[in-house]
XYZ file of C-alpha atoms in Angstrom:
709
model
C -4.862 57.158 20.975
C -8.117 55.679 21.894
C -9.122 56.109 25.377
C -10.012 52.202 25.991
C -6.066 51.319 25.335
C -5.154 54.033 27.590
C -7.362 52.724 30.237
C -6.025 49.129 29.977
C -2.230 50.095 30.219
C -2.884 51.939 33.585
C -5.469 49.025 34.908
C -5.335 48.443 38.155
C -4.871 44.821 37.782
C -3.469 44.490 34.084
C -0.670 46.621 35.056
C 0.996 43.641 36.719
C -0.059 41.369 33.473
C 1.975 43.865 31.431
C 5.009 43.920 33.662
C 5.253 40.314 33.772
C 4.661 39.577 30.097
C 7.564 42.059 29.190
C 9.808 40.500 31.911
C 9.019 37.207 30.088
C 10.136 38.311 26.821
C 13.356 39.868 27.878
C 14.041 36.760 29.616
C 13.559 35.077 26.238
C 15.079 37.839 23.983
C 18.518 38.456 25.992
C 20.278 35.042 24.520
C 18.873 36.021 21.157
C 20.417 39.298 21.505
C 23.578 38.292 22.417
C 24.152 35.997 19.237
C 23.751 39.128 16.972
C 27.087 39.763 16.527
C 27.699 36.427 15.200
C 25.048 37.065 12.472
C 27.135 40.440 11.372
C 28.498 40.582 7.886
C 31.563 42.896 7.521
C 32.648 41.642 4.060
C 32.595 45.036 1.568
C 31.356 42.872 -1.086
C 28.417 42.002 1.445
C 27.454 45.607 1.431
C 26.963 46.073 -2.467
C 24.398 45.103 -4.519
C 24.288 41.938 -6.320
C 24.659 43.926 -10.102
C 27.667 46.122 -8.516
C 30.334 45.192 -11.407
C 32.827 44.373 -8.574
C 30.260 42.421 -6.821
C 29.746 40.356 -10.328
C 33.514 39.870 -10.782
C 33.966 38.694 -7.443
C 31.419 36.038 -8.375
C 33.112 34.827 -11.615
C 36.500 35.006 -9.604
C 34.959 32.222 -7.219
C 33.869 30.287 -10.485
C 37.382 30.476 -11.635
C 38.563 28.788 -8.472
C 39.733 31.939 -6.737
C 38.666 31.544 -2.668
C 36.500 34.462 -1.159
C 37.723 33.980 2.004
C 41.621 34.282 0.669
C 43.313 37.411 2.524
C 46.842 38.242 2.305
C 48.976 39.931 5.012
C 51.646 42.292 3.708
C 54.596 42.194 6.339
C 56.869 45.503 5.443
C 60.310 45.677 7.446
C 61.765 48.876 7.185
C 65.222 50.153 8.255
C 65.699 53.562 7.145
C 69.475 53.521 6.879
C 69.508 50.592 4.827
C 68.632 47.117 5.465
C 71.529 45.009 6.908
C 72.349 41.069 6.555
C 71.027 40.391 10.026
C 67.935 41.970 8.797
C 67.942 39.736 6.061
C 68.111 36.859 8.046
C 65.425 37.894 10.680
C 63.131 38.165 7.675
C 63.973 34.683 6.417
C 63.430 33.378 9.752
C 59.970 34.829 9.555
C 59.322 33.366 6.256
C 60.135 29.902 7.990
C 57.653 30.692 10.867
C 54.665 32.082 8.569
C 54.909 29.221 6.358
C 53.933 26.982 9.503
C 50.712 29.018 10.031
C 47.749 26.986 10.168
C 45.706 29.402 8.336
C 48.319 29.528 5.451
C 46.911 29.137 1.773
C 49.924 29.085 -0.707
C 53.292 29.642 -0.293
C 54.659 32.795 1.436
C 55.909 35.226 -1.196
C 59.470 37.144 -0.329
C 61.561 38.809 0.800
C 60.964 41.386 -1.730
C 63.499 44.017 -1.492
C 62.728 47.569 -2.097
C 64.870 49.267 -4.899
C 66.002 51.931 -2.558
C 67.367 49.115 -0.179
C 65.552 50.275 3.034
C 62.745 47.750 3.369
C 61.807 44.040 2.613
C 58.355 42.776 2.012
C 56.445 39.553 2.841
C 53.030 38.427 1.449
C 51.269 35.849 3.546
C 48.271 34.343 2.050
C 45.742 33.428 4.533
C 42.423 31.814 4.553
C 40.759 31.860 7.467
C 37.337 30.742 6.405
C 33.816 32.401 6.218
C 34.052 33.364 9.724
C 36.982 35.393 9.212
C 36.075 38.726 10.772
C 36.207 37.056 13.985
C 39.008 35.186 13.464
C 41.211 37.387 11.295
C 42.687 39.419 14.506
C 43.985 37.100 16.611
C 45.981 35.481 13.530
C 47.526 39.176 12.711
C 48.100 39.581 16.334
C 50.331 36.447 16.090
C 52.304 37.394 12.964
C 52.951 41.045 14.418
C 54.184 39.569 17.674
C 56.540 37.291 15.647
C 57.686 40.106 12.869
C 58.444 42.550 15.831
C 61.228 40.392 17.052
C 63.649 41.325 14.780
C 67.065 43.389 15.537
C 67.094 46.680 16.810
C 66.211 49.510 14.299
C 64.157 47.293 12.019
C 60.502 48.240 12.278
C 57.773 45.750 11.245
C 54.382 46.289 10.268
C 51.507 43.948 8.991
C 49.379 45.782 6.398
C 47.663 44.630 3.336
C 44.004 43.305 3.530
C 44.588 41.039 6.278
C 46.285 43.756 8.410
C 43.758 46.301 7.635
C 40.761 43.732 8.452
C 42.247 43.004 11.733
C 42.483 46.825 12.722
C 38.751 47.282 11.738
C 37.669 43.949 13.578
C 39.713 45.223 16.919
C 38.212 49.079 16.618
C 34.511 46.937 16.537
C 35.428 44.572 19.280
C 33.226 44.807 22.394
C 31.522 47.924 20.783
C 27.724 46.734 21.423
C 28.863 46.896 25.289
C 30.844 49.994 25.063
C 28.342 52.099 23.193
C 25.516 50.718 25.481
C 27.074 51.636 28.964
C 28.117 54.917 27.456
C 24.825 56.028 25.984
C 23.440 54.452 29.424
C 25.671 56.869 31.367
C 25.316 60.126 29.534
C 21.186 59.276 29.297
C 21.167 58.628 33.290
C 23.062 61.884 34.241
C 21.027 63.910 31.760
C 17.651 62.637 33.543
C 18.835 62.972 36.821
C 19.492 66.503 35.880
C 15.830 66.918 34.072
C 13.752 65.090 36.652
C 15.864 65.981 39.698
C 14.609 62.615 41.279
C 17.247 59.858 42.305
C 14.452 57.250 41.531
C 12.502 58.161 38.597
C 14.984 57.823 35.842
C 15.420 53.941 36.562
C 12.154 53.418 34.954
C 12.831 54.949 31.606
C 15.919 53.173 31.407
C 14.394 49.834 32.366
C 12.080 50.594 29.664
C 14.607 51.185 26.936
C 17.291 48.189 28.016
C 13.860 45.873 27.528
C 13.190 47.330 24.045
C 16.927 47.064 23.125
C 16.959 43.314 24.019
C 13.421 42.478 22.189
C 14.381 44.850 19.124
C 17.770 42.836 19.053
C 16.311 39.148 19.185
C 13.960 40.415 16.665
C 16.890 41.531 14.309
C 18.892 38.574 15.152
C 15.949 36.267 13.840
C 15.726 37.896 10.935
C 19.178 38.098 10.028
C 19.767 34.000 10.633
C 16.473 33.012 9.164
C 15.398 36.077 6.567
C 18.762 37.247 4.939
C 18.369 40.319 6.675
C 22.088 42.351 6.110
C 23.320 43.646 9.505
C 26.724 44.615 10.139
C 28.676 46.233 12.904
C 27.919 49.674 12.200
C 24.105 49.198 11.530
C 24.212 47.174 15.128
C 25.737 50.194 16.924
C 23.318 52.662 15.615
C 20.531 50.239 16.465
C 21.848 50.631 20.124
C 22.182 54.252 20.185
C 18.569 54.579 18.411
C 16.700 52.666 21.063
C 18.072 54.261 23.557
C 18.135 57.746 22.788
C 14.613 57.555 20.912
C 13.179 55.481 23.898
C 14.243 57.791 26.414
C 12.869 60.627 23.935
C 9.390 59.002 23.930
C 9.614 58.467 27.857
C 10.339 62.061 28.586
C 7.062 63.203 26.671
C 4.617 60.732 28.515
C 6.090 61.214 31.737
C 5.583 64.771 31.470
C 2.209 64.882 30.410
C 1.748 61.983 33.355
C 3.290 65.115 35.590
C 0.745 67.329 34.096
C -2.310 64.933 34.336
C -1.185 64.150 38.539
C -1.764 67.772 39.195
C -5.387 67.522 37.788
C -6.803 64.108 39.010
C -6.542 62.517 42.517
C -6.337 58.991 40.776
C -2.766 58.107 39.364
C -4.636 55.435 36.960
C -7.049 58.145 35.548
C -4.374 60.678 35.383
C -2.066 57.917 33.250
C -5.178 57.009 31.145
C -5.384 60.923 30.248
C -1.709 61.060 29.594
C -1.614 58.253 27.410
C -4.886 59.659 25.723
C -3.396 63.018 25.090
C 0.350 62.037 24.591
C -0.155 58.849 22.705
C -0.764 60.407 19.332
C 2.220 62.437 19.353
C 4.389 59.346 20.241
C 2.694 57.293 17.756
C 3.115 59.838 15.133
C 6.980 60.301 15.706
C 7.701 57.046 15.885
C 5.803 56.154 13.038
C 7.352 58.793 10.997
C 10.799 57.504 12.093
C 9.602 53.971 11.159
C 8.472 54.857 7.648
C 11.637 57.092 7.292
C 13.930 54.168 7.982
C 12.011 52.024 5.670
C 12.827 54.404 2.892
C 16.263 52.934 3.210
C 15.237 49.745 1.403
C 15.123 51.711 -1.933
C 18.816 52.195 -1.560
C 21.504 50.264 -3.704
C 23.954 49.854 -0.892
C 23.082 46.434 0.740
C 24.406 47.842 4.063
C 22.346 50.956 3.722
C 19.071 48.888 2.903
C 19.806 46.631 5.512
C 19.825 49.286 8.143
C 16.215 50.543 7.109
C 14.623 47.514 8.501
C 16.907 46.910 11.513
C 16.412 50.812 12.690
C 12.664 50.381 11.933
C 12.290 47.606 14.124
C 13.738 49.109 17.004
C 11.726 52.115 16.939
C 8.484 49.725 16.517
C 9.528 47.917 19.391
C 10.849 50.714 21.393
C 6.949 52.485 20.477
C 5.098 49.357 21.925
C 7.304 48.934 25.254
C 6.921 52.533 26.167
C 3.486 52.867 25.383
C 2.704 49.723 27.751
C 5.365 48.627 29.993
C 6.309 52.490 31.065
C 2.645 53.644 31.844
C 2.208 50.075 34.121
C 5.739 51.013 35.787
C 4.290 54.755 36.678
C 1.172 53.543 37.834
C 2.535 50.631 39.671
C 5.135 52.967 41.367
C 2.967 55.549 42.435
C 3.165 59.755 42.953
C 6.530 58.879 45.166
C 8.660 58.036 42.170
C 8.791 61.573 41.580
C 10.275 62.627 45.179
C 11.594 65.044 46.380
C 9.020 67.130 44.023
C 5.948 65.055 43.757
C 3.175 66.490 41.545
C 0.397 67.109 44.115
C -3.404 67.212 42.787
C -4.442 71.153 42.797
C -0.669 72.043 42.346
C 0.842 74.792 40.144
C 1.855 73.609 36.539
C 5.697 75.366 36.275
C 6.011 75.295 32.572
C 3.205 78.309 32.662
C 5.940 80.562 33.900
C 9.130 78.639 32.918
C 11.989 79.734 30.608
C 10.062 78.667 27.335
C 7.116 80.633 28.384
C 9.356 83.665 28.703
C 10.953 82.874 25.150
C 7.714 82.921 23.663
C 6.802 86.126 25.167
C 10.024 87.600 24.012
C 9.196 86.443 20.275
C 5.446 87.485 20.240
C 5.774 91.191 19.559
C 8.416 90.766 16.603
C 7.796 87.359 15.107
C 8.448 87.934 11.539
C 11.722 89.917 12.432
C 12.601 86.514 14.893
C 12.114 83.747 11.776
C 13.868 85.882 9.183
C 16.986 86.327 11.527
C 17.097 82.988 12.463
C 16.622 81.683 9.076
C 19.563 84.059 7.956
C 21.856 83.026 10.341
C 21.093 79.081 9.599
C 21.450 79.661 5.960
C 25.043 80.961 6.924
C 25.884 77.938 8.628
C 24.742 75.988 5.520
C 27.216 77.900 3.286
C 30.012 75.733 5.347
C 28.687 72.367 3.483
C 31.053 73.463 0.620
C 33.986 72.305 3.042
C 32.741 68.980 3.018
C 34.038 66.697 0.657
C 31.621 63.200 0.581
C 33.919 61.529 -2.037
C 34.930 58.884 0.203
C 37.431 58.327 3.065
C 40.845 56.781 2.432
C 42.124 53.789 4.217
C 43.994 56.258 6.673
C 41.258 58.508 7.008
C 38.530 55.874 8.152
C 40.713 55.473 11.481
C 40.797 57.913 14.447
C 44.542 57.476 14.901
C 47.032 55.192 13.173
C 47.042 51.637 13.796
C 49.581 49.296 12.665
C 47.909 48.812 9.091
C 47.624 52.343 8.480
C 51.472 52.941 9.034
C 52.454 50.101 7.089
C 50.646 51.147 4.150
C 52.563 54.413 4.442
C 55.861 52.531 4.654
C 54.884 50.257 1.525
C 54.336 53.784 -0.217
C 57.714 54.886 0.655
C 59.308 52.122 -0.682
C 57.047 49.936 -3.137
C 55.096 51.079 -6.055
C 52.100 49.733 -4.455
C 50.656 47.368 -1.510
C 50.677 43.928 -2.328
C 47.313 42.215 -1.981
C 45.559 45.184 -3.620
C 45.529 43.813 -7.117
C 42.863 44.470 -9.820
C 41.419 41.650 -11.130
C 39.813 41.430 -14.411
C 37.435 38.397 -15.602
C 37.018 37.892 -19.143
C 36.249 35.087 -21.698
C 39.327 32.842 -22.726
C 38.984 34.079 -26.229
C 39.349 37.868 -25.205
C 41.961 37.408 -22.585
C 45.241 38.384 -24.574
C 43.434 41.488 -25.703
C 42.199 42.186 -22.323
C 45.770 41.974 -20.994
C 47.159 44.192 -23.628
C 44.578 46.918 -22.797
C 45.070 46.693 -19.160
C 49.133 46.848 -19.405
C 48.431 49.959 -22.011
C 46.782 52.065 -18.919
C 49.045 54.377 -17.297
C 47.763 53.796 -13.641
C 48.932 50.098 -14.047
C 52.234 49.170 -12.669
C 52.079 45.540 -14.007
C 49.853 42.754 -15.474
C 50.453 38.958 -14.952
C 49.498 36.376 -17.585
C 45.964 35.589 -17.905
C 44.747 32.366 -16.232
C 42.393 30.466 -18.140
C 39.833 28.133 -16.950
C 37.380 26.592 -19.362
C 35.894 29.297 -21.143
C 36.820 32.061 -18.826
C 40.408 33.847 -18.161
C 41.430 36.002 -15.049
C 43.924 39.046 -15.618
C 45.407 40.289 -12.529
C 47.386 43.606 -12.461
C 48.806 45.989 -9.860
C 48.135 49.603 -9.565
C 50.803 52.523 -9.779
C 49.124 54.242 -6.941
C 47.473 53.514 -3.607
C 44.522 51.581 -3.824
C 42.317 54.008 -1.885
C 43.628 56.957 -3.702
C 41.337 59.299 -6.308
C 44.298 58.391 -9.032
C 43.659 54.684 -8.546
C 39.732 55.026 -8.760
C 40.156 57.199 -11.554
C 42.241 54.237 -13.247
C 39.608 51.879 -12.392
C 36.898 54.003 -14.037
C 39.225 54.517 -17.050
C 39.430 50.596 -17.749
C 36.097 50.057 -17.405
C 35.665 52.434 -20.288
C 38.509 50.855 -22.205
C 37.768 47.077 -21.818
C 34.147 47.870 -23.335
C 35.919 47.944 -26.665
C 38.294 45.059 -25.834
C 37.565 41.466 -26.979
C 34.007 40.949 -26.702
C 33.543 43.859 -24.292
C 32.101 41.175 -21.627
C 35.272 41.882 -19.092
C 34.424 42.803 -15.476
C 37.053 44.837 -13.425
C 36.963 44.015 -9.765
C 39.432 44.095 -6.555
C 39.560 46.052 -3.404
C 39.689 49.630 -5.449
C 36.458 48.543 -7.709
C 34.605 47.530 -4.973
C 35.481 50.705 -3.125
C 34.637 52.766 -6.192
C 31.212 50.840 -6.418
C 30.545 51.671 -3.020
C 31.090 55.322 -3.732
C 28.640 55.075 -6.601
C 25.767 53.646 -5.261
C 25.919 55.823 -2.206
C 25.800 58.714 -4.476
C 22.804 57.290 -6.078
C 21.189 56.176 -2.759
C 21.399 60.005 -1.527
C 19.818 61.021 -5.138
C 16.853 58.671 -4.664
C 16.392 57.876 -1.125
C 16.441 61.544 0.572
C 13.581 62.707 -1.806
C 11.666 59.643 -1.068
C 11.944 60.542 2.823
C 10.813 63.963 2.035
C 7.781 62.684 0.675
C 6.949 60.101 3.373
C 7.252 62.787 6.275
C 5.300 65.227 4.380
C 2.468 62.706 3.904
C 2.482 62.006 7.573
C 2.572 65.290 8.889
C -0.289 66.295 6.595
C -2.732 63.504 8.071
C -1.626 64.307 11.460
C -2.008 68.225 11.123
C -4.966 67.900 8.849
C -3.367 70.637 6.890
C -0.755 71.513 3.771
C 0.770 74.896 5.096
C 2.485 73.242 8.159
C 3.815 70.229 6.918
C 5.531 72.132 4.261
C 7.102 74.783 6.969
C 7.847 72.164 9.023
C 9.777 70.165 6.564
C 11.350 73.236 5.102
C 12.338 74.163 8.819
C 14.129 70.799 9.252
C 16.009 70.558 5.751
C 17.085 74.284 6.971
C 18.493 72.579 9.848
C 20.000 69.789 8.241
C 22.073 71.885 5.832
C 23.354 74.061 9.058
C 24.182 70.732 10.706
C 26.309 69.588 7.722
C 27.937 73.000 7.434
C 28.402 73.207 11.153
C 29.685 69.656 11.241
C 32.543 70.432 8.420
C 34.003 73.011 10.294
C 34.145 70.787 13.433
C 35.630 68.090 11.534
C 38.223 70.408 9.834
C 38.925 71.768 13.557
C 38.943 68.452 15.736
C 39.614 65.330 13.525
C 41.646 67.306 10.749
C 39.826 65.394 8.065
C 37.291 67.051 5.685
C 36.415 64.258 3.811
C 33.256 62.050 4.811
C 31.854 58.773 3.505
C 29.809 58.712 0.560
C 26.920 57.733 2.453
C 27.414 60.377 5.311
C 24.976 62.922 3.939
C 22.076 60.250 3.704
C 22.697 58.856 7.090
C 22.365 62.362 8.651
C 19.596 63.317 6.869
C 17.716 60.066 7.902
C 18.482 60.535 11.274
C 17.797 64.624 11.500
C 14.561 64.511 9.190
C 13.102 61.051 10.901
C 14.106 61.850 14.037
C 14.339 65.917 14.187
C 10.762 65.984 12.786
C 9.658 64.192 16.272
C 10.115 67.710 18.177
C 7.845 69.582 15.750
C 5.551 66.853 15.780
C 5.433 66.970 19.843
C 4.866 70.693 19.531
C 2.644 71.110 16.500
C 0.154 68.406 17.706
C 0.069 70.401 21.114
C -0.303 73.489 19.201
C -3.358 72.182 17.292
C -4.901 70.847 20.771
C -4.702 74.089 22.080
C -5.873 75.796 18.827
C -9.336 74.776 19.527
C -9.733 76.521 22.176
C -7.632 79.403 22.437
C -6.868 80.235 18.187
C -3.402 79.644 16.736
C -1.361 82.481 18.197
C -2.107 81.759 21.790
C -1.832 78.359 21.278
C 1.664 78.566 19.988
C 2.476 80.528 23.221
C 0.846 77.598 25.362
C 2.412 74.854 23.183
C 5.969 76.104 23.616
C 5.809 76.736 27.121
C 4.057 73.162 27.702
C 6.446 71.219 25.591
C 9.447 73.272 25.757
C 11.144 71.435 29.026
C 10.571 67.995 27.545
C 11.540 68.751 24.249
C 14.830 70.083 25.369
C 15.323 67.371 27.659
C 14.676 64.963 24.901
C 16.840 66.695 22.757
C 19.917 66.661 25.080
C 19.353 63.024 25.586
C 19.310 62.315 21.874
C 22.234 64.427 21.112
C 24.270 62.850 24.136
C 23.549 59.384 22.964
C 24.368 59.961 19.137
C 27.586 61.924 20.788
C 28.498 58.655 22.173
C 29.512 57.338 18.707
C 32.508 59.580 19.286
C 33.986 57.344 21.604
C 34.798 54.942 18.761
C 38.079 55.199 16.837
C 36.208 55.006 13.343
C 35.937 58.519 11.392
C 32.783 57.878 9.889
C 30.635 56.908 13.220
C 32.431 59.856 14.865
C 31.282 62.072 12.222
C 28.125 60.656 12.171
C 27.691 61.142 16.230
C 28.777 64.852 15.759
C 26.710 65.645 12.805
C 23.687 64.147 14.611
C 24.276 65.736 18.038
C 24.761 69.305 16.367
C 21.260 69.081 13.824
C 19.460 67.785 17.142
C 20.391 70.484 19.059
C 19.582 73.040 16.525
C 16.318 71.323 16.174
C 15.594 71.788 19.515
C 16.542 74.717 20.630
C 16.740 76.947 17.770
C 14.423 75.475 15.445
C 11.296 74.305 17.215
C 11.490 77.220 19.977
C 12.361 79.822 17.741
C 11.717 79.425 13.980
C 8.680 77.575 13.857
C 7.264 79.653 16.731
C 7.834 82.782 14.987
C 6.363 81.299 12.088
C 3.519 80.229 13.587
C 2.937 83.571 15.272
C 3.141 85.289 12.070
C 1.188 83.062 9.864
C -1.461 82.254 12.381
C -4.475 80.288 11.487
C -3.331 79.900 8.201
C -0.716 77.386 9.219
C -3.867 74.624 9.168
C -4.643 75.625 5.533
C -7.244 74.070 4.327
C -8.215 72.640 7.243
C -11.107 73.584 9.239
C -8.881 75.162 12.084
C -8.092 78.149 9.476
C -11.538 79.520 10.482
C -10.724 79.362 13.999
C -9.855 82.727 14.804
C -7.734 84.053 17.615
C -8.318 85.333 20.975
C -8.655 88.959 21.291
C -5.618 90.091 23.226
C -6.182 91.766 26.633
C -5.980 95.311 26.929
C -3.474 97.192 29.376
C -6.154 96.996 32.192
C -7.016 93.829 31.658
C -10.617 94.341 29.856
C -11.251 92.866 26.258
C -11.714 95.447 23.515
C -14.933 96.071 22.388
C -13.930 95.756 19.015
C -12.058 92.283 19.011
C -13.492 90.032 16.854
C -15.807 87.214 17.963
C -14.327 83.920 18.385
C -15.444 81.070 16.039
C -15.167 77.672 17.370
C -14.636 74.157 15.282
C -14.327 70.508 16.206
C -11.287 68.445 15.915
């Protein structure tokens, strides 16, 4: 980074201007950030691309008069020893009460008795308007309270689309505050252990919070005025990403600043040098993350494509804050902020004899054996990936625990062919309606078909599935219907409904895995090539991170089975984990290899590998622990996908920092030597001759060739 910029952010007078500027921006951003929740879209149709068949079917249903805000609640009453007349009277009373609901949109259907005589069912059509995500939970809570007042022994469940939406809404309720405080809590603890200072941790945390407010404000404005798709999932990831990445960058800058304080009497000069030296690595790391996240805009899934700009904005704003506000805060506070271990001018640098210096010394005699054994162990971990089933989570698997809607689905499955409210909706032309209805009825996966509803030259055929709406059999039925209807009528029929929407989500996610993952790898390779001015090093670094990614997926599959009891995961899971592990995991290799390249000019590659490991080992390990801990915080949420994502990213980051970066990359660099920089000029920089046992330089040692950077 240019020395002029570095001198400005640590300037004796400008530092105060920078502090005031960010405080003003934070004050303006805070209320905007608070409005981000109101701009979140959680309707599954909003996650899909407009060309998905289920999305087009939904649009046609609206044209036919169907209300997209209509969401039925299914109330299931169960008594295992048989429904009594008293139970029936209580259900009739509930029917009348539900008929008075303000959000009711049509007559309440039922009571529908089960064939085994052990259950009754009511279908309550609700319309909570376009803001249904916020309104549905309290409405369903009222229905549950009313239904629960039946006779002893009669168990009532509110399920169906409304029940599921309410449970999802409550799972995300307060999520931003929960995640923020949990993430800050673990980060503060790790910073206290890292810095061993009761004060220093405040500055990185303060900077990260400012970055979070500002990034949330930018995302809010884009969501409100530029149609950026934001949902609770991407908003949650934004919180974790900004706190984790911000603290990572702060750790690197503070570590370099502490080094420079031992070499300069004036703290402003020390900070100028620290920003000048560490800035390029921080910017390259952050820039790689930003570009990697922006690759997500190539995804078909609107939710995934929307996450790209959201995450990129978060990291970009964090970079600006950490490279301006944090240096200003550090020089304002002075050396005392490191108390009780203040880095005095001329004091010894502890990393030269620390843990990672000893690790490098242990690897040095046998680098090839080290990287071969490490790679084999990581490959063995990769084999467990075959246990992972990324075909999608069922409704029951989507939640950790069993909310009432899941229990209700199970009760309905015991007594009724399928849960009402999860119909298959087929939109066709009026002329083809009869033929399309017959084709739908002929499918073995369909339990029943209604008469076509014709409006003008279009028609809607609704059917019920014979299998649970989120089962593999139901998805197979949708796929078969779409194939069969290509030959029915004019071949223009569109199959929609909840099951079709879920199936299209899976298909779009699988396509995104195939397209976006190679794109991210290409972008990261180009960035590394430009930064390191080489081809061999970038190829090896990407290979090591991908190996770490595979090992993380494999180990995660084992952990999911042991702790969650679920081997399946969301279809987008491989892509999300890849994005965060490769885009973020490459950070640590950038931190290490930029330092190695810097030291290569003076010492040659092999000596530089040991110096770089010793100098960056402690800070990178601390950064990895911070990022792993912040992503692990996602495990506090009652949602399986976010818990799985947190576990996988945390495992991958720990592998990157402790095994891949410290052992594998260092061993490869020691083994390959100066050819790591091929075809760059540093390939001609020979290694320093090793000292003889008595400390004398061997006479036969090669002369060194110095080259510029």
